[in-house]
C-alpha cells in the first residue's frame, strides 16, 4: 500500500526532473 504511494511519488519526481532536464 505505502509502497504504491512511494512509487507514485517517485514517478512524479522523475517526471519533474525530465521537465527540468535532470540527468536520469
Backbone as a ProteinNet text record, in pm:
[ID]
protein_1_A
[PRIMARY]
XXXXXXXXXXXXXXXXXXXXXXXX
[TERTIARY]
83.9	0	87.7	168.1	253.7	356.8	401.1	499.7	440.5	311	245	246.6	224.2	223.6	363.8	463.9	602.4	638.1	594	621.1	561.7	439.3	372.3	452.3	500	575.6	704.7	772.2	898	872.1	764.4	731.7	707.7	637.3	606.1	735.5	823.8	950.8	1033.6	1036.9	1115.2	1062.8	930	869.4	913.3	918.9	961.2	1106.1	1190.5	1330.6	1344.5	1260.9	1266.3	1230.2	1130.5	1088.1	1203.2	1275.6	1386.4	1515.5	1508	1627.1	1725.4	1672.7	1760.1	1816.8	1945	2007.1	1941.6	1898.4	1827.3	1924.8
-119.9	0	125.4	138.6	257.6	258.3	138.3	130.4	185.2	162.7	213.6	366	423.2	569.2	623.4	552.6	594.3	585.9	478.3	459.5	574.6	614.9	725.6	853.4	872.8	993.9	997.2	882.8	875.1	904.1	850.2	872	1020.5	1083.3	1225.7	1307.4	1275.1	1346.6	1326.4	1203.8	1173	1253.3	1266.3	1342.3	1487.9	1539.9	1679.7	1694.6	1596.2	1602.1	1606.6	1527.7	1524.7	1661.6	1727.4	1859.7	1959.3	1946.9	2038.4	1991.7	1874.2	1821.8	1762.1	1703.2	1641.8	1510.1	1484.8	1358.7	1237.6	1144.6	1026.6	931.7
0	0	0	105.7	116.4	2.9	-37.2	-145.5	-274.7	-293.8	-414.5	-413.7	-297.5	-286.6	-312.3	-259	-279.4	-427.5	-492.8	-635	-714.7	-678.3	-747.3	-726.5	-604.3	-571.7	-652.5	-659	-734.2	-881.6	-934.4	-1075.9	-1100.6	-1006.6	-1019.4	-1017.9	-923.4	-912.4	-1038.6	-1089.1	-1207.5	-1326.2	-1335.8	-1444.7	-1436.3	-1313.7	-1293.6	-1337.5	-1303.3	-1340.9	-1493	-1561	-1706.8	-1763.7	-1702.1	-1748.2	-1731.8	-1618.7	-1591.1	-1657.7	-1724.6	-1792.4	-1694.4	-1584.7	-1485.4	-1538.2	-1513.7	-1559.9	-1498.5	-1579.9	-1531.7	-1463
[MASK]
++++++++++++++++++++++++

